Short mmCIF file of C-alpha atoms in Angstrom, two decimals:
data_model
loop_
_atom_site.label_atom_id
_atom_site.label_comp_id
_atom_site.label_asym_id
_atom_site.label_seq_id
_atom_site.Cartn_x
_atom_site.Cartn_y
_atom_site.Cartn_z
CA ASP T 1 -3.52 -19.01 3.06
CA VAL T 2 -2.96 -16.36 0.44
CA LYS T 3 0.61 -15.35 -0.05
CA VAL T 4 2.90 -12.87 -1.74
CA THR T 5 6.57 -13.68 -1.34
CA GLN T 6 9.63 -11.63 -2.15
CA SER T 7 13.00 -13.15 -2.88
CA SER T 8 14.96 -11.34 -0.16
CA ARG T 9 14.20 -9.47 3.05
CA TYR T 10 17.50 -7.61 2.99
CA LEU T 11 19.82 -6.87 0.10
CA VAL T 12 23.04 -4.88 -0.13
CA LYS T 13 24.36 -3.87 -3.54
CA ARG T 14 27.00 -1.55 -4.93
CA THR T 15 26.42 1.51 -7.09
CA GLY T 16 26.17 0.56 -10.74
CA GLU T 17 25.15 -3.05 -10.16
CA LYS T 18 22.13 -4.52 -11.87
CA VAL T 19 19.61 -5.59 -9.25
CA PHE T 20 16.68 -7.97 -9.56
CA LEU T 21 13.88 -8.05 -7.03
CA GLU T 22 11.52 -10.97 -7.43
CA CYS T 23 7.93 -11.28 -6.34
CA VAL T 24 5.70 -14.33 -6.52
CA GLN T 25 2.01 -14.65 -5.67
CA ASP T 26 0.04 -17.86 -5.35
CA MET T 27 -3.48 -16.42 -5.63
CA ASP T 28 -3.79 -16.43 -9.42
CA HIS T 29 -4.16 -12.65 -9.33
CA GLU T 30 -4.25 -10.66 -12.55
CA ASN T 31 -2.65 -7.53 -11.16
CA MET T 32 0.73 -7.02 -9.55
CA PHE T 33 2.42 -3.91 -8.24
CA TRP T 34 5.78 -2.62 -7.10
CA TYR T 35 6.02 0.18 -4.55
CA ARG T 36 8.85 1.81 -2.71
CA GLN T 37 8.42 3.07 0.80
CA ASP T 38 10.51 5.88 2.23
CA PRO T 39 10.19 7.66 5.59
CA GLY T 40 7.88 10.64 5.36
CA LEU T 41 6.85 9.81 1.79
CA GLY T 42 4.61 6.80 2.32
CA LEU T 43 4.24 4.25 -0.46
CA ARG T 44 4.81 5.31 -4.03
CA LEU T 45 3.91 3.21 -7.04
CA ILE T 46 6.80 2.35 -9.35
CA TYR T 47 5.15 0.03 -11.90
CA PHE T 48 2.17 -2.22 -12.13
CA SER T 49 1.05 -5.03 -14.41
CA TYR T 50 -2.51 -6.05 -15.22
CA ASP T 51 -1.64 -9.09 -17.30
CA VAL T 52 1.28 -11.22 -18.40
CA LYS T 53 3.74 -9.17 -20.44
CA MET T 54 1.71 -6.01 -19.80
CA LYS T 55 3.04 -3.18 -17.68
CA GLU T 56 2.19 0.40 -16.84
CA LYS T 57 4.32 3.12 -15.29
CA GLY T 58 3.41 4.35 -11.87
CA ASP T 59 4.42 7.60 -10.24
CA ILE T 60 8.17 7.08 -10.06
CA PRO T 61 9.31 4.68 -12.83
CA GLU T 62 12.61 6.42 -13.58
CA GLY T 63 15.59 4.15 -13.03
CA TYR T 64 13.45 1.00 -12.90
CA SER T 65 12.07 -1.56 -15.29
CA VAL T 66 9.85 -4.59 -14.76
CA SER T 67 9.21 -7.98 -16.24
CA ARG T 68 6.20 -10.23 -16.08
CA GLU T 69 6.70 -13.39 -18.11
CA LYS T 70 4.41 -15.53 -15.98
CA LYS T 71 1.21 -14.62 -14.21
CA GLU T 72 2.51 -15.40 -10.75
CA ARG T 73 5.85 -13.61 -11.02
CA PHE T 74 6.64 -9.91 -11.27
CA SER T 75 10.23 -8.72 -11.26
CA LEU T 76 11.58 -5.27 -10.55
CA ILE T 77 14.91 -4.43 -12.17
CA LEU T 78 17.31 -1.68 -11.29
CA GLU T 79 19.49 -1.44 -14.39
CA SER T 80 22.26 0.49 -12.64
CA ALA T 81 21.66 0.87 -8.93
CA SER T 82 22.24 4.25 -7.35
CA THR T 83 22.37 5.31 -3.71
CA ASN T 84 19.06 7.16 -4.01
CA GLN T 85 17.40 3.83 -4.71
CA THR T 86 18.13 2.69 -1.17
CA SER T 87 14.64 1.97 0.12
CA MET T 88 12.07 -0.58 1.19
CA TYR T 89 10.46 -2.25 -1.84
CA LEU T 90 7.02 -3.75 -1.50
CA CYS T 91 5.28 -6.03 -3.95
CA ALA T 92 1.51 -6.47 -4.00
CA SER T 93 -1.14 -8.28 -6.00
CA SER T 94 -4.90 -8.03 -6.45
CA SER T 95 -7.54 -10.02 -8.30
CA TYR T 96 -9.07 -6.98 -10.00
CA MET T 97 -8.46 -3.26 -10.03
CA GLY T 98 -10.10 -1.66 -7.01
CA ASP T 99 -9.87 -4.83 -4.97
CA GLU T 100 -7.72 -5.02 -1.87
CA GLN T 101 -4.07 -5.53 -2.54
CA PHE T 102 -2.13 -8.24 -0.75
CA PHE T 103 1.39 -7.27 0.16
CA GLY T 104 4.62 -9.17 0.47
CA PRO T 105 6.98 -8.73 3.45
CA GLY T 106 9.17 -6.23 1.62
CA THR T 107 12.82 -6.11 0.57
CA ARG T 108 15.03 -3.57 2.26
CA LEU T 109 17.60 -2.63 -0.36
CA THR T 110 20.76 -0.73 0.51
CA VAL T 111 22.91 0.61 -2.31
CA LEU T 112 26.44 1.54 -1.23
CA ALA P 1 -5.32 13.87 -9.67
CA GLN P 2 -6.12 11.80 -6.66
CA LYS P 3 -4.58 12.63 -3.31
CA VAL P 4 -4.75 11.29 0.23
CA THR P 5 -3.76 13.37 3.24
CA GLN P 6 -3.05 11.99 6.67
CA ALA P 7 -2.27 15.11 8.62
CA GLN P 8 -1.20 13.28 11.77
CA THR P 9 2.35 12.08 11.34
CA GLU P 10 2.62 10.53 14.80
CA ILE P 11 0.21 9.88 17.63
CA SER P 12 1.09 8.58 21.05
CA VAL P 13 -1.55 7.34 23.51
CA VAL P 14 -1.72 5.33 26.67
CA GLU P 15 -3.31 1.91 26.60
CA LYS P 16 -7.13 1.89 26.82
CA GLU P 17 -7.44 5.36 25.36
CA ASP P 18 -9.55 5.83 22.24
CA VAL P 19 -7.72 7.24 19.24
CA THR P 20 -8.89 8.55 15.86
CA LEU P 21 -6.72 8.58 12.77
CA ASP P 22 -7.73 11.16 10.19
CA CYS P 23 -7.83 10.70 6.44
CA VAL P 24 -8.88 13.28 3.88
CA TYR P 25 -8.94 12.51 0.18
CA GLU P 26 -9.30 14.30 -3.13
CA THR P 27 -10.71 12.81 -6.29
CA ARG P 28 -12.62 13.92 -9.36
CA ASP P 29 -14.27 10.54 -9.79
CA THR P 30 -17.65 9.63 -8.43
CA THR P 31 -16.69 5.96 -8.24
CA TYR P 32 -13.78 5.05 -6.02
CA TYR P 33 -12.65 2.87 -3.15
CA LEU P 34 -11.10 3.85 0.13
CA PHE P 35 -8.86 1.58 2.17
CA TRP P 36 -7.06 1.37 5.47
CA TYR P 37 -3.94 -0.71 5.92
CA LYS P 38 -1.90 -1.45 9.02
CA GLN P 39 1.87 -1.88 8.94
CA PRO P 40 3.17 -3.39 12.19
CA PRO P 41 6.88 -3.29 13.05
CA SER P 42 7.37 -6.54 11.13
CA GLY P 43 6.81 -4.51 7.96
CA GLU P 44 4.09 -6.38 6.09
CA LEU P 45 1.02 -4.29 5.22
CA VAL P 46 -2.22 -5.79 6.46
CA PHE P 47 -5.54 -4.91 4.87
CA LEU P 48 -8.14 -3.62 7.33
CA ILE P 49 -11.10 -2.33 5.33
CA ARG P 50 -12.35 -1.29 1.90
CA ARG P 51 -15.25 1.08 1.40
CA ASN P 52 -16.79 2.04 -1.95
CA SER P 53 -17.92 5.56 -2.69
CA PHE P 54 -21.59 4.62 -2.76
CA ASP P 55 -21.65 3.19 0.71
CA GLU P 56 -21.48 5.85 3.40
CA GLN P 57 -22.51 3.57 6.21
CA ASN P 58 -20.14 3.57 9.12
CA GLU P 59 -18.56 0.25 9.93
CA ILE P 60 -17.55 -1.34 13.19
CA SER P 61 -15.34 -4.38 13.59
CA GLY P 62 -14.54 -5.17 17.19
CA ARG P 63 -12.56 -2.25 18.59
CA TYR P 64 -12.16 -0.70 15.13
CA SER P 65 -14.65 1.65 13.52
CA TRP P 66 -14.64 3.76 10.39
CA ASN P 67 -16.48 6.98 9.63
CA PHE P 68 -16.91 7.79 5.93
CA GLN P 69 -18.25 11.24 5.08
CA LYS P 70 -18.38 12.22 1.43
CA SER P 71 -19.44 15.77 2.32
CA THR P 72 -16.06 16.38 3.92
CA SER P 73 -14.11 13.83 1.82
CA SER P 74 -12.98 12.08 4.96
CA PHE P 75 -12.58 8.45 5.97
CA ASN P 76 -11.51 8.43 9.60
CA PHE P 77 -10.49 5.41 11.61
CA THR P 78 -11.10 5.03 15.35
CA ILE P 79 -9.58 2.48 17.67
CA THR P 80 -11.49 2.08 20.90
CA ALA P 81 -9.69 1.01 24.07
CA SER P 82 -6.32 0.90 22.34
CA GLN P 83 -3.83 -1.86 23.08
CA VAL P 84 -0.07 -2.09 22.76
CA VAL P 85 -0.52 -4.46 19.79
CA ASP P 86 -2.22 -1.63 17.92
CA SER P 87 1.14 0.13 17.67
CA ALA P 88 1.87 0.39 13.95
CA VAL P 89 1.89 2.71 10.98
CA TYR P 90 -1.58 3.10 9.52
CA PHE P 91 -2.12 4.04 5.89
CA CYS P 92 -5.23 5.37 4.24
CA ALA P 93 -5.47 4.80 0.48
CA LEU P 94 -7.71 5.71 -2.47
CA SER P 95 -8.36 3.84 -5.70
CA GLU P 96 -10.19 5.53 -8.55
CA LEU P 97 -11.94 3.28 -11.03
CA GLY P 98 -12.59 5.67 -13.88
CA GLY P 99 -10.62 5.54 -17.13
CA SER P 100 -7.30 3.74 -16.95
CA ASN P 101 -6.25 5.17 -13.65
CA TYR P 102 -6.49 2.11 -11.45
CA LYS P 103 -3.69 2.82 -9.09
CA LEU P 104 -3.89 2.88 -5.33
CA THR P 105 -2.70 6.18 -3.91
CA PHE P 106 -1.52 6.07 -0.31
CA GLY P 107 -1.32 8.74 2.32
CA LYS P 108 2.00 9.18 4.05
CA GLY P 109 0.87 7.19 7.06
CA THR P 110 0.30 7.83 10.75
CA LEU P 111 2.60 6.21 13.28
CA LEU P 112 0.54 5.16 16.28
CA THR P 113 2.34 4.29 19.48
CA VAL P 114 0.32 2.79 22.29
CA ASN P 115 2.18 2.87 25.58
CA PRO P 116 1.40 0.48 28.41
#
């Protein structure tokens, strides 16, 4: 059974903290993605990666960075968390661009 | 730039009613994919269908059917004889394949509530 897992379902952090969100896929997919989902705004792409150590900015990369040191793992980093980064974060992977994306269960991050 | 519009923010129906979720897209590319995803209350997005721009055939899968019309840039989704388990947020999405723009652009979603 194909799977994308995320390190936490719920996370509470304080303003200014450095936050790491981890995503792991077991499908040997080339491409991985980070989205945030907010009410009324749908899903918006933060960053994606099409290969190890490669990354591309999405629509809303400001305030975020990513790391992909291994094919199966894609990390989203909030260097200094702010309250406007309170959101649901979804990780996804796909075998090739244009293919269906498989999503993880999401991490609901609250920044106080 | 690519864009997906789901004009219906929320729809509420009674069980066994048919319901159609609208999706209109904009793209400059001739080669693209369209998708529908379902997000139940548990939160995890579930893939429902992918359609490429060269295949305008309608598709039926059980109670689900999809109507793709390039002339109107629409990819509508119909649930026949709706059930309570169909209650979810449904997202339409577009992926262009030209150039380096590989991203999946989502609509804002339609919340479907099926009441018993």
